Coordinates of C-alpha atoms in Angstrom, one line a residue:
M18 CA 0.0 0.0 0.0
E19 CA 1.0 3.6 -0.6
P20 CA 0.1 7.0 0.7
A21 CA -3.0 8.3 -1.1
E22 CA -2.6 11.6 -2.9
V23 CA -4.3 14.4 -1.0
E24 CA -7.1 15.9 -3.0
A25 CA -10.2 17.9 -2.1
G26 CA -12.5 15.6 -0.1
G27 CA -9.9 12.8 -0.2
G28 CA -6.6 12.0 1.4
I29 CA -5.9 9.6 4.2
A30 CA -9.3 10.0 5.8
A31 CA -11.0 8.8 2.6
A32 CA -8.5 6.1 2.1
R33 CA -9.2 4.8 5.6
S34 CA -12.9 4.5 4.8
S35 CA -12.4 2.9 1.4
P36 CA -10.2 -0.1 0.9
A37 CA -10.5 0.4 -2.9
A38 CA -8.8 3.8 -2.6
V39 CA -5.9 2.1 -0.9
Q40 CA -5.7 -0.7 -3.4
A41 CA -5.7 1.7 -6.4
T42 CA -2.4 3.2 -5.2
N43 CA -0.5 -0.1 -6.1
D44 CA -0.5 0.9 -9.8
D45 CA 1.0 4.3 -8.9
A46 CA 3.7 2.7 -6.7
A47 CA 4.7 0.3 -9.4
A48 CA 4.9 3.1 -11.9
S49 CA 7.1 5.1 -9.5
K50 CA 9.4 2.1 -9.0
L51 CA 9.7 1.5 -12.7
S52 CA 10.6 5.2 -13.2
C53 CA 13.5 4.7 -10.8
V54 CA 14.6 1.4 -12.5
T55 CA 14.5 3.1 -15.9
K56 CA 16.7 6.0 -14.7
G57 CA 19.2 3.6 -13.2
Y58 CA 18.5 4.2 -9.5
M59 CA 18.0 0.5 -8.8
K60 CA 17.7 -3.0 -10.3
D61 CA 14.3 -4.7 -10.6
D62 CA 13.8 -7.2 -13.4
Y63 CA 10.1 -7.8 -12.7
V64 CA 8.3 -4.5 -11.9
H65 CA 7.7 -3.7 -15.6
H66 CA 5.2 -6.7 -15.6
F67 CA 3.0 -4.7 -13.3
V68 CA 3.0 -1.4 -15.2
R69 CA 0.8 -0.8 -18.3
R70 CA 2.3 2.5 -19.3
T71 CA 5.7 3.9 -18.4
T72 CA 5.5 7.2 -16.5
K73 CA 8.5 9.5 -16.0
R74 CA 8.5 10.8 -12.4
A75 CA 10.1 14.0 -11.2
P76 CA 13.6 13.7 -9.8
I77 CA 12.5 14.4 -6.3
I78 CA 10.0 11.5 -6.5
N79 CA 12.7 9.2 -8.0
R80 CA 15.2 10.1 -5.2
G81 CA 12.6 9.6 -2.5
Y82 CA 11.5 6.2 -3.8
Y83 CA 15.1 5.2 -4.1
A84 CA 15.8 6.2 -0.5
R85 CA 12.8 4.1 0.7
W86 CA 13.9 1.1 -1.4
S87 CA 17.5 1.4 -0.2
V88 CA 16.8 1.5 3.5
L89 CA 14.4 -1.5 3.3
R90 CA 16.9 -3.5 1.3
K91 CA 19.8 -2.7 3.5
L92 CA 17.9 -3.6 6.7
M93 CA 16.4 -6.7 5.1
L94 CA 19.9 -7.9 4.1
Q95 CA 21.1 -7.3 7.6
F96 CA 18.3 -9.5 8.8
L97 CA 19.0 -12.2 6.3
N98 CA 22.7 -12.2 7.0
A99 CA 22.5 -12.1 10.8
G100 CA 23.9 -15.1 12.6
S101 CA 27.1 -17.2 12.4
G102 CA 26.5 -19.3 9.3
S103 CA 26.8 -18.6 5.6
D104 CA 23.3 -20.0 4.9
D105 CA 21.5 -18.3 7.8
H106 CA 19.0 -16.7 5.4
K107 CA 17.7 -20.1 4.7
R108 CA 16.2 -20.5 8.2
K109 CA 14.5 -17.2 8.3
Q110 CA 11.1 -15.9 7.0
I111 CA 9.7 -12.7 5.8
L112 CA 6.1 -11.5 6.2
S113 CA 4.9 -8.5 4.1
L114 CA 1.7 -6.9 5.3
G115 CA 0.0 -5.0 2.4
A116 CA 2.6 -6.2 0.0
G117 CA 0.9 -4.8 -3.1
F118 CA 2.8 -5.4 -6.3
D119 CA 6.2 -5.7 -4.6
T120 CA 8.7 -8.0 -6.4
T121 CA 11.4 -8.4 -3.7
F122 CA 11.0 -12.1 -3.4
F123 CA 11.9 -12.6 -7.0
Q124 CA 14.9 -10.4 -6.8
L125 CA 16.2 -12.2 -3.7
Q126 CA 15.6 -15.5 -5.5
D127 CA 17.8 -14.3 -8.4
E128 CA 20.5 -13.3 -5.9
G129 CA 20.5 -16.6 -4.0
L130 CA 19.3 -14.7 -0.9
A131 CA 15.6 -15.8 -0.7
P132 CA 14.6 -16.8 2.8
Y133 CA 13.2 -20.2 3.9
L134 CA 9.7 -18.6 3.4
Y135 CA 8.4 -15.4 2.0
V136 CA 4.7 -14.6 2.7
E137 CA 2.8 -11.7 1.2
L138 CA -0.7 -10.5 2.3
D139 CA -3.1 -7.9 0.8
F140 CA -6.7 -7.3 -0.2
Q141 CA -8.0 -10.0 -2.6
E142 CA -8.5 -7.4 -5.4
V143 CA -4.7 -6.9 -5.2
T144 CA -3.6 -10.5 -4.7
S145 CA -5.8 -11.7 -7.6
K146 CA -4.2 -9.2 -10.0
K147 CA -0.8 -10.2 -8.7
A148 CA -1.5 -13.9 -9.0
A149 CA -2.6 -13.4 -12.6
I150 CA 0.5 -11.5 -13.5
I151 CA 2.8 -14.1 -11.9
N152 CA 0.9 -16.8 -13.7
H153 CA 1.2 -15.0 -17.1
Y154 CA 5.0 -14.3 -17.0
N155 CA 7.3 -17.3 -17.1
D156 CA 10.2 -15.5 -15.7
M157 CA 8.2 -15.0 -12.5
K158 CA 6.3 -18.3 -12.5
E159 CA 9.5 -20.4 -13.0
K160 CA 11.0 -18.9 -9.8
L161 CA 8.2 -20.7 -7.8
G162 CA 9.3 -24.2 -8.6
P163 CA 7.5 -27.1 -10.2
D164 CA 5.1 -27.7 -7.3
A165 CA 3.6 -24.1 -7.3
S166 CA -0.2 -23.7 -7.3
I167 CA -1.8 -20.5 -8.5
S168 CA -5.5 -19.5 -8.0
I169 CA -6.3 -16.2 -9.7
E170 CA -9.9 -16.4 -8.4
K171 CA -8.8 -16.7 -4.8
G172 CA -5.8 -14.5 -5.2
E173 CA -3.5 -17.1 -3.9
V174 CA -0.1 -18.4 -4.8
T175 CA 1.5 -21.3 -2.9
S176 CA 4.9 -22.8 -3.4
T177 CA 7.7 -24.1 -1.2
N178 CA 9.3 -20.8 -0.5
Y179 CA 6.7 -18.2 -1.5
K180 CA 3.1 -17.7 -0.5
L181 CA 0.6 -15.0 -1.5
F182 CA -2.8 -14.8 0.3
S183 CA -5.6 -12.4 0.6
A184 CA -6.3 -11.0 4.0
D185 CA -7.7 -7.9 5.7
I186 CA -5.0 -7.4 8.3
R187 CA -7.4 -5.6 10.6
D188 CA -9.1 -8.9 11.3
I189 CA -6.6 -10.5 13.7
P190 CA -8.2 -13.9 13.9
K191 CA -8.2 -14.2 10.1
L192 CA -4.7 -12.9 10.0
D193 CA -3.7 -15.6 12.5
A194 CA -5.4 -18.2 10.4
V195 CA -3.7 -17.1 7.2
I196 CA -0.3 -17.2 8.9
H197 CA -1.1 -20.8 9.9
M198 CA -2.3 -21.6 6.4
A199 CA 1.0 -20.2 5.0
E200 CA 2.9 -22.6 7.3
M201 CA 4.9 -19.9 8.9
D202 CA 6.9 -21.1 11.9
P203 CA 6.5 -18.7 14.9
S204 CA 9.8 -19.9 16.3
L205 CA 11.9 -18.8 13.2
P206 CA 13.4 -15.3 13.0
T207 CA 10.9 -13.3 11.1
F208 CA 11.1 -9.9 9.3
I209 CA 7.7 -8.2 9.2
I210 CA 7.2 -5.4 6.6
A211 CA 4.6 -2.7 6.8
E212 CA 5.2 0.0 4.2
C213 CA 2.6 2.7 4.1
V214 CA 0.0 0.4 5.6
L215 CA -0.7 1.2 9.2
I216 CA -1.2 4.9 8.4
Y217 CA -4.5 3.9 6.8
L218 CA -5.8 2.1 9.9
D219 CA -7.4 3.4 13.0
P220 CA -5.2 3.4 16.1
A221 CA -7.0 0.4 17.7
S222 CA -6.2 -1.7 14.6
T223 CA -2.6 -0.6 14.5
D224 CA -2.2 -1.4 18.2
A225 CA -3.7 -4.8 17.7
I226 CA -1.5 -5.7 14.7
V227 CA 1.8 -4.7 16.5
S228 CA 0.7 -6.5 19.6
W229 CA -0.2 -9.6 17.6
A230 CA 3.1 -9.6 15.8
S231 CA 5.0 -9.2 19.1
E232 CA 3.2 -12.1 20.7
K233 CA 3.2 -14.4 17.6
F234 CA 6.8 -14.3 16.7
S235 CA 9.4 -14.8 19.5
S236 CA 12.3 -13.7 17.3
A237 CA 11.3 -10.9 15.0
I238 CA 12.0 -7.5 13.5
F239 CA 9.0 -5.3 12.6
F240 CA 9.9 -2.8 9.8
L241 CA 7.7 0.2 9.4
Y242 CA 7.8 2.9 6.7
E243 CA 5.2 5.6 7.1
Q244 CA 4.3 9.2 6.4
I245 CA 4.7 10.1 10.0
H246 CA 7.1 11.8 12.4
P247 CA 9.4 9.4 14.4
D248 CA 7.9 10.6 17.7
D249 CA 4.3 9.8 16.7
A250 CA 2.1 7.1 18.3
F251 CA 3.3 4.4 16.0
G252 CA 6.8 4.5 17.5
E253 CA 5.4 4.6 21.0
Q254 CA 3.3 1.5 20.3
M255 CA 6.4 -0.4 19.1
I256 CA 8.3 0.6 22.2
R257 CA 5.5 -0.7 24.4
N258 CA 5.3 -4.1 22.6
L259 CA 8.9 -4.9 21.4
E260 CA 12.1 -5.3 23.3
R261 CA 13.8 -2.4 21.6
A262 CA 12.6 0.1 19.0
V263 CA 14.3 2.8 16.9
A264 CA 12.9 5.5 14.6
W265 CA 14.7 7.8 12.2
D266 CA 13.2 10.3 9.7
M267 CA 14.1 9.7 6.0
L268 CA 16.3 12.7 5.8
K269 CA 18.6 11.4 8.5
I270 CA 18.5 7.9 6.9
Y271 CA 19.4 9.3 3.5
N272 CA 22.3 11.3 4.9
D273 CA 23.6 8.9 7.6
F274 CA 22.6 5.3 6.7
I275 CA 22.4 4.9 3.0
D276 CA 25.9 4.1 1.6
G277 CA 27.8 7.3 0.6
G278 CA 29.1 5.8 -2.6
E279 CA 25.5 4.9 -3.6
R280 CA 24.3 8.4 -2.7
R281 CA 26.9 10.0 -4.9
R282 CA 26.1 7.6 -7.8
I283 CA 22.3 8.3 -7.8
E284 CA 22.8 12.1 -7.3
L285 CA 24.5 12.2 -10.7
L286 CA 21.6 10.5 -12.5
E287 CA 19.4 13.6 -12.8
L288 CA 19.5 17.4 -12.5
F289 CA 18.2 18.2 -9.0
D290 CA 17.5 21.6 -7.5
E291 CA 14.5 20.9 -5.2
F292 CA 16.6 20.8 -2.0
E293 CA 14.2 22.7 0.3
E294 CA 11.2 20.7 -0.8
W295 CA 13.4 17.5 -0.5
H296 CA 14.3 18.3 3.1
M297 CA 10.7 19.0 4.1
M298 CA 9.3 15.9 2.4
Q299 CA 11.9 13.5 3.8
E300 CA 11.5 14.8 7.3
H301 CA 7.8 13.8 7.2
Y302 CA 8.5 10.2 6.4
C303 CA 10.2 7.8 8.8
V304 CA 11.4 4.3 9.2
A305 CA 10.8 2.6 12.6
Y306 CA 11.8 -0.9 13.6
G307 CA 11.1 -2.9 16.7
I308 CA 13.0 -6.0 17.7
N309 CA 12.3 -9.2 19.7
D310 CA 15.7 -10.9 20.0
P311 CA 15.8 -13.5 22.8
E312 CA 18.8 -15.3 21.2
G313 CA 20.9 -12.2 20.5
I314 CA 21.3 -12.8 16.8
F315 CA 20.3 -9.2 15.9
D316 CA 22.8 -7.4 18.2
D317 CA 24.4 -5.7 15.1
F318 CA 21.1 -5.0 13.3
G319 CA 19.9 -1.5 12.5
F320 CA 20.9 2.1 12.2
K321 CA 24.3 3.2 13.6
E322 CA 25.1 6.7 14.8

């Protein structure tokens, strides 16, 4: 899911009351990612399958999307590589809440970094479209292995290492049932992703989801990317429910966490003169993560001052 564009009579309040308004933003997000890929900001060999018409985004949008992609990827790789063995990623799992048209699993598969299990959840209108696209394109379908099963009608994809299911994550009993159906192991280290998802929910639903995740998975990292300030209630909820939690705004992440060489590379890709707007925009987005780590395998995970 993505932030809805704020228009008269619309915006987040409208998105909260209309799941269709949230689902419709998947097309926009995929178009933004493809714009970045086309300009050379990042590599993604599959996002073009989800975009009907290529759209050129403004440099500030491209840079912002790159920063978002980069911080998630860097933290995800930290998670996958945590531990003492070279194949530690093979005994970990990833759960993406409101996954939309994300293609991370397929990229990780190409790189030999896919976890033991990668599970994606979203509204059925979204998962049915995604299942149809995966079924249509052999370069995606073949990544699932010979035993994969795809139901476009149900919006489900099941394979040994990848599962796609429909779910309204506000319904905690249903969410729990879907996790069981996906054969997730609550004892395995789990990376939970919520990108522009919780902002659409009422506070009670947000609290319930974070509490559920904390109780369900004994060893877990909850990654949150939202259009909020680091000191907002989301961060406070994480601190209450998880052993340790950290939140940085995206301007600090861009300057202090994203690799300096990568920053210099992407800053040469397009003419850029929107510095004041860039600073304002990035200060209103943040990444927060909360950690349950009883075994101490994530001691080196996260942002470093």
